[in-house]
Amino acid sequence: MPAVLAVLDALQGRLPLVVPTLAAVLVVFIAQYVLNRTPLVGVPLVGQDLGSDEKRRQTYFANASGLYLEGYKKFKDSVWRIVTSNKFTVIVVPPKYLEELRKLPDDVVSFDDAIAQTMHAKYTELPTGNNLIPHTIKTSLTPSLVRLNPTISDEVDDSIRKEMPPCDDWTSVNINQKLLRIVALVSGRVFIGTELSRSEEYLDAAINYTVELMNARNAVEKVRSWMRPFVAHRLPEVKALRERLAAADRFMRPVVAARQKMSDDEKPNDMLQWIMDGQIKFKQYTTEELARLQLALSFAAIHTTTLTATNVFYSLAAYPHYTSELRDEIRTILAEHNGAFTSAALQAMKKLDSFIKETMRLYPPGEVTFTRKVNKPFQLSNGQLIPAGVLIEVPAGAISRDPEVFEKPDEFDPWRFSRMREQARAKGEVEVAAQNQFVSVNPGVMTFGWGRHACPGRFFAANEIKMIVANFILSYDMRLPEGVTERYPNIVFGTQNIPDPTKELLFKRAA
Ligand SMILES: *[C@@H]1O[C@H](CO)[C@@H](O)[C@H](O)[C@H]1NC(C)=O
Ligand SMILES: *[C@@H]1O[C@H](CO)[C@@H](O)[C@H](O)[C@H]1NC(C)=O
């Protein structure tokens, strides 16, 4: 008791000091709280008239592209807010600021933290913040493409022959399913070598990992955020993903062990080897981590490439009158290059390139790009302060459908980009011509993202897609089934837009 009294006594004496200190602390707290919020107070919200966040959330899920288009038109050059399907408020930055965004350093806006947050990496164990893979792609894979093209072309030939039925007469084929395996085989040959890439175990892992990862991510997303630390690990979808990771580790282990014993001239030329050789510079990885990196690589590569190619096939079948023009181009150019899909030959197939880019303009896999977590507040040139802690993004889909960016933007105009390239070249604008290629990262079509973290694998992916599509165009006639008169509509949920994986096309071996 006396002790308590003494403390009280002491406090009493100091009260005049304690109170202002407390008050000061409180003021700082409130100021921080208010400052953290106020930068966004004046920022308009799209879908305000929908009434509640719950309504906005539902509309986002059902018709995100409509909401983005609305905000894009209404708010023009100012920053605006959107409530996403998981109730995050995301700050949408209009295209006027693309150049500024590109220059922001990684410690201000983080690509990895955005992925970690949106993919729930804490529970799905998606490796993020790993520089080795993009580094290896940039320094080893892309520069090797000229040399790798014959290998890629070989595997494309071989896998199409293995996966496709004879098609002597019109044959119905679920092309998305076939493409998943073709892309997994072709990518696998370059990622890990034929020893593993042609095994069913690897193919199953490479293809299903992405599905299981997305299932686990969606399951975690449904759990309220404060409950996640307690229940997320026990969700069946998360457990299935864990089993997949453990299985990948088991079959990778002997392969990695064998590679470690190889002399330099025995070492194969593939991503796994480049990663193993490059890791010394970054850090030494365990086989478990290497297995995960391989899976992350297939996550980044297989489904994205497949959905791009499937979109192209759906366009080809819906507009069959363009096929003969493409076939003529491919034949002519191959004849000029000894029948080989060299880098120069692929580069010269401008109509094929344009057809693919136009398909991706109209059917972008994501409505937004440049999703970044803001870790340090920054200011746009119009004075708008963007506080730390929010996600920002760019409305790529709305830009691609803007009549001020593209003439008749809702029309499928397959030679739009080859025409733009020719016109630019005629005027001597070499740079503009280059910008309108499929692999180019330009503000009109941001299929591969924007800025420093634009997809580093796009050069490999573009070659792979072109070789697959060209191979089919030379070997098969394609069309929609009887009674189907329009291109299969894509499936749209939230910001995602995918070709319907359940649909079939008719194929017949070309005469
Ligand atoms: C989506 O939103 C846009 C713009 O608000 C609207 O024009 C369109 O009809 C909507 N589509 C659907 C399917 O609701
Ligand atoms: C992987 O996916 C395929 C096709 O969707 C399915 O048939 C197969 O059972 C899956 N494998 C596993 C282990 O889930």
XYZ file of C-alpha atoms in Angstrom, residues 134-382:
249
model
C 14.181 -12.595 -63.149
C 17.954 -12.120 -63.134
C 18.521 -15.558 -64.689
C 15.813 -14.948 -67.294
C 17.345 -11.611 -68.271
C 20.992 -12.630 -68.255
C 20.772 -16.247 -69.457
C 17.438 -17.212 -71.023
C 16.700 -14.170 -73.201
C 20.249 -13.850 -74.598
C 20.201 -17.611 -75.385
C 17.021 -17.480 -77.447
C 18.772 -17.242 -80.833
C 20.574 -20.452 -79.971
C 17.569 -22.083 -78.261
C 15.037 -21.440 -81.039
C 15.761 -24.735 -82.885
C 15.287 -26.644 -79.593
C 12.037 -24.819 -78.829
C 10.806 -25.391 -82.379
C 11.697 -29.082 -82.118
C 9.765 -29.537 -78.909
C 6.774 -27.607 -80.336
C 6.700 -29.976 -83.329
C 7.132 -33.033 -81.192
C 4.578 -32.105 -78.515
C 1.884 -31.137 -81.036
C 2.371 -34.461 -82.805
C 2.143 -36.302 -79.467
C -0.833 -34.417 -78.049
C -3.100 -33.881 -81.062
C -5.354 -36.619 -82.489
C -4.842 -37.469 -86.205
C -7.571 -35.025 -87.422
C -7.837 -36.681 -90.869
C -11.404 -35.447 -90.764
C -12.849 -32.562 -88.722
C -12.159 -33.500 -85.085
C -13.379 -31.750 -81.961
C -10.543 -30.848 -79.575
C -10.427 -29.029 -76.243
C -7.569 -26.844 -77.361
C -6.967 -25.267 -73.950
C -6.233 -28.668 -72.408
C -3.924 -29.604 -75.275
C -2.135 -26.269 -75.071
C -1.542 -26.677 -71.325
C 0.410 -29.851 -72.010
C 2.143 -28.488 -75.130
C 3.237 -25.340 -73.283
C 4.318 -27.355 -70.221
C 6.382 -29.670 -72.448
C 7.992 -26.846 -74.415
C 8.662 -24.667 -71.370
C 9.817 -27.700 -69.398
C 12.437 -28.554 -71.980
C 13.961 -25.103 -71.537
C 13.383 -24.898 -67.780
C 14.521 -28.294 -66.610
C 15.514 -30.555 -69.531
C 13.751 -33.508 -71.172
C 14.718 -36.006 -68.480
C 12.117 -34.459 -66.191
C 10.017 -32.350 -68.539
C 8.555 -35.329 -70.367
C 7.695 -37.282 -67.226
C 4.046 -37.351 -66.210
C 5.061 -36.531 -62.654
C 6.655 -33.254 -63.709
C 3.864 -32.346 -66.135
C 1.234 -33.005 -63.494
C 3.095 -30.832 -60.968
C 3.870 -28.024 -63.403
C 0.283 -27.819 -64.639
C -1.660 -28.455 -61.439
C 0.502 -26.386 -59.108
C -0.975 -23.162 -60.469
C -4.530 -24.423 -60.042
C -3.810 -25.576 -56.491
C -2.019 -22.327 -55.667
C -4.975 -20.267 -56.863
C -7.415 -22.514 -54.965
C -5.402 -22.069 -51.771
C -5.147 -18.332 -52.319
C -8.894 -18.017 -52.866
C -9.633 -20.133 -49.802
C -7.392 -17.935 -47.616
C -8.979 -14.840 -49.100
C -12.410 -15.954 -47.918
C -11.255 -16.141 -44.277
C -11.493 -12.896 -42.300
C -8.045 -11.401 -42.021
C -7.778 -11.553 -38.222
C -8.640 -15.273 -38.243
C -6.136 -16.242 -40.908
C -3.168 -16.868 -38.579
C -5.303 -19.403 -36.701
C -7.139 -21.279 -39.449
C -5.392 -20.695 -42.793
C -2.825 -23.463 -42.309
C -5.588 -25.997 -41.761
C -7.647 -25.221 -44.868
C -7.857 -28.308 -47.138
C -6.765 -26.220 -50.147
C -3.685 -25.022 -48.282
C -2.899 -28.588 -47.215
C -3.209 -29.825 -50.815
C -0.759 -27.143 -51.872
C 1.686 -28.203 -49.127
C 1.526 -31.776 -50.418
C 2.266 -30.546 -53.926
C 5.328 -28.635 -52.663
C 6.573 -31.681 -50.762
C 6.111 -33.929 -53.816
C 7.992 -31.479 -56.033
C 10.833 -31.469 -53.542
C 10.973 -35.290 -53.633
C 11.274 -35.603 -57.391
C 13.622 -32.636 -57.754
C 16.080 -33.904 -55.157
C 17.756 -36.627 -57.278
C 17.916 -34.343 -60.317
C 19.608 -31.556 -58.385
C 21.979 -34.030 -56.722
C 22.992 -35.408 -60.140
C 23.553 -31.901 -61.484
C 25.760 -31.010 -58.538
C 28.138 -33.839 -59.459
C 28.416 -32.890 -63.148
C 31.551 -31.408 -64.623
C 31.229 -28.112 -66.483
C 31.081 -29.694 -69.951
C 28.384 -32.169 -68.905
C 26.094 -29.453 -67.606
C 22.935 -28.993 -69.660
C 21.886 -25.602 -70.944
C 18.622 -24.964 -69.146
C 17.053 -22.708 -66.543
C 17.618 -25.163 -63.687
C 21.345 -25.218 -64.427
C 21.571 -21.458 -64.830
C 19.732 -20.999 -61.561
C 22.039 -23.468 -59.794
C 25.112 -21.772 -61.259
C 23.815 -18.281 -60.559
C 22.688 -18.891 -57.013
C 26.194 -18.472 -55.619
C 25.896 -14.763 -56.380
C 22.628 -14.496 -54.469
C 22.494 -17.233 -51.869
C 22.817 -20.986 -51.716
C 19.442 -22.673 -52.148
C 18.342 -26.013 -50.742
C 16.776 -28.526 -53.156
C 13.471 -27.744 -51.510
C 13.865 -24.085 -52.383
C 15.019 -24.949 -55.911
C 11.926 -27.129 -56.359
C 9.770 -24.232 -55.238
C 11.495 -21.849 -57.615
C 10.804 -24.271 -60.469
C 7.147 -24.395 -59.493
C 7.015 -20.612 -59.218
C 8.524 -20.462 -62.689
C 5.806 -22.733 -64.054
C 3.229 -20.621 -62.211
C 4.545 -17.559 -64.026
C 4.888 -19.282 -67.386
C 2.543 -22.126 -68.195
C -0.965 -20.841 -67.582
C -0.239 -17.309 -68.809
C 1.250 -18.613 -72.051
C -1.568 -21.126 -72.462
C -4.309 -18.581 -71.960
C -2.684 -16.237 -74.469
C -2.423 -19.012 -77.040
C -6.000 -20.198 -76.333
C -7.262 -16.646 -76.883
C -5.434 -16.593 -80.222
C -6.968 -19.930 -81.259
C -10.459 -18.707 -80.369
C -9.865 -15.625 -82.539
C -8.463 -17.746 -85.389
C -11.484 -20.058 -85.339
C -13.956 -17.173 -85.082
C -12.426 -15.257 -88.008
C -11.214 -18.091 -90.273
C -10.884 -15.798 -93.306
C -7.671 -14.362 -91.822
C -5.988 -17.740 -91.566
C -4.975 -17.992 -95.226
C -3.261 -14.602 -95.048
C -1.327 -15.722 -91.987
C -0.479 -19.047 -93.609
C 0.875 -17.231 -96.679
C 3.045 -15.007 -94.524
C 4.413 -17.887 -92.442
C 5.165 -20.022 -95.534
C 6.859 -17.201 -97.413
C 9.033 -16.206 -94.506
C 9.981 -19.744 -93.550
C 11.035 -20.342 -97.168
C 13.351 -17.338 -96.892
C 14.905 -18.766 -93.704
C 15.609 -22.365 -94.715
C 12.372 -23.500 -93.124
C 13.576 -22.629 -89.615
C 11.874 -20.540 -86.942
C 14.928 -18.390 -86.330
C 14.706 -15.131 -84.396
C 14.936 -13.271 -87.714
C 12.084 -15.321 -89.202
C 9.857 -14.762 -86.164
C 10.710 -11.072 -86.284
C 9.631 -10.925 -89.928
C 6.197 -12.502 -89.297
C 4.544 -9.148 -88.719
C 0.979 -10.212 -89.386
C 1.217 -13.101 -86.966
C 2.674 -10.730 -84.371
C -0.126 -8.230 -85.005
C -2.870 -10.873 -84.790
C -1.583 -11.985 -81.379
C -1.169 -8.437 -80.050
C -4.646 -7.403 -81.230
C -6.145 -10.477 -79.549
C -4.414 -9.520 -76.284
C -5.561 -5.908 -76.638
C -9.198 -7.017 -76.716
C -8.831 -9.911 -74.260
C -6.259 -8.787 -71.697
C -5.744 -11.454 -68.996
C -5.999 -8.714 -66.377
C -8.001 -5.501 -66.342
C -5.215 -3.747 -64.427
C -1.458 -3.770 -64.305
C 1.362 -2.217 -62.290
C -0.162 -3.357 -58.993
C 2.265 -2.104 -56.358
C 2.290 -1.835 -52.593
C 3.155 1.683 -51.497
C 5.783 1.432 -48.756
C 6.743 5.098 -48.586
C 4.420 7.996 -49.336
C 5.037 9.795 -52.597
C 3.585 12.676 -54.522
C 2.385 12.776 -58.126
C 3.222 15.821 -60.232
C -0.299 17.214 -59.711
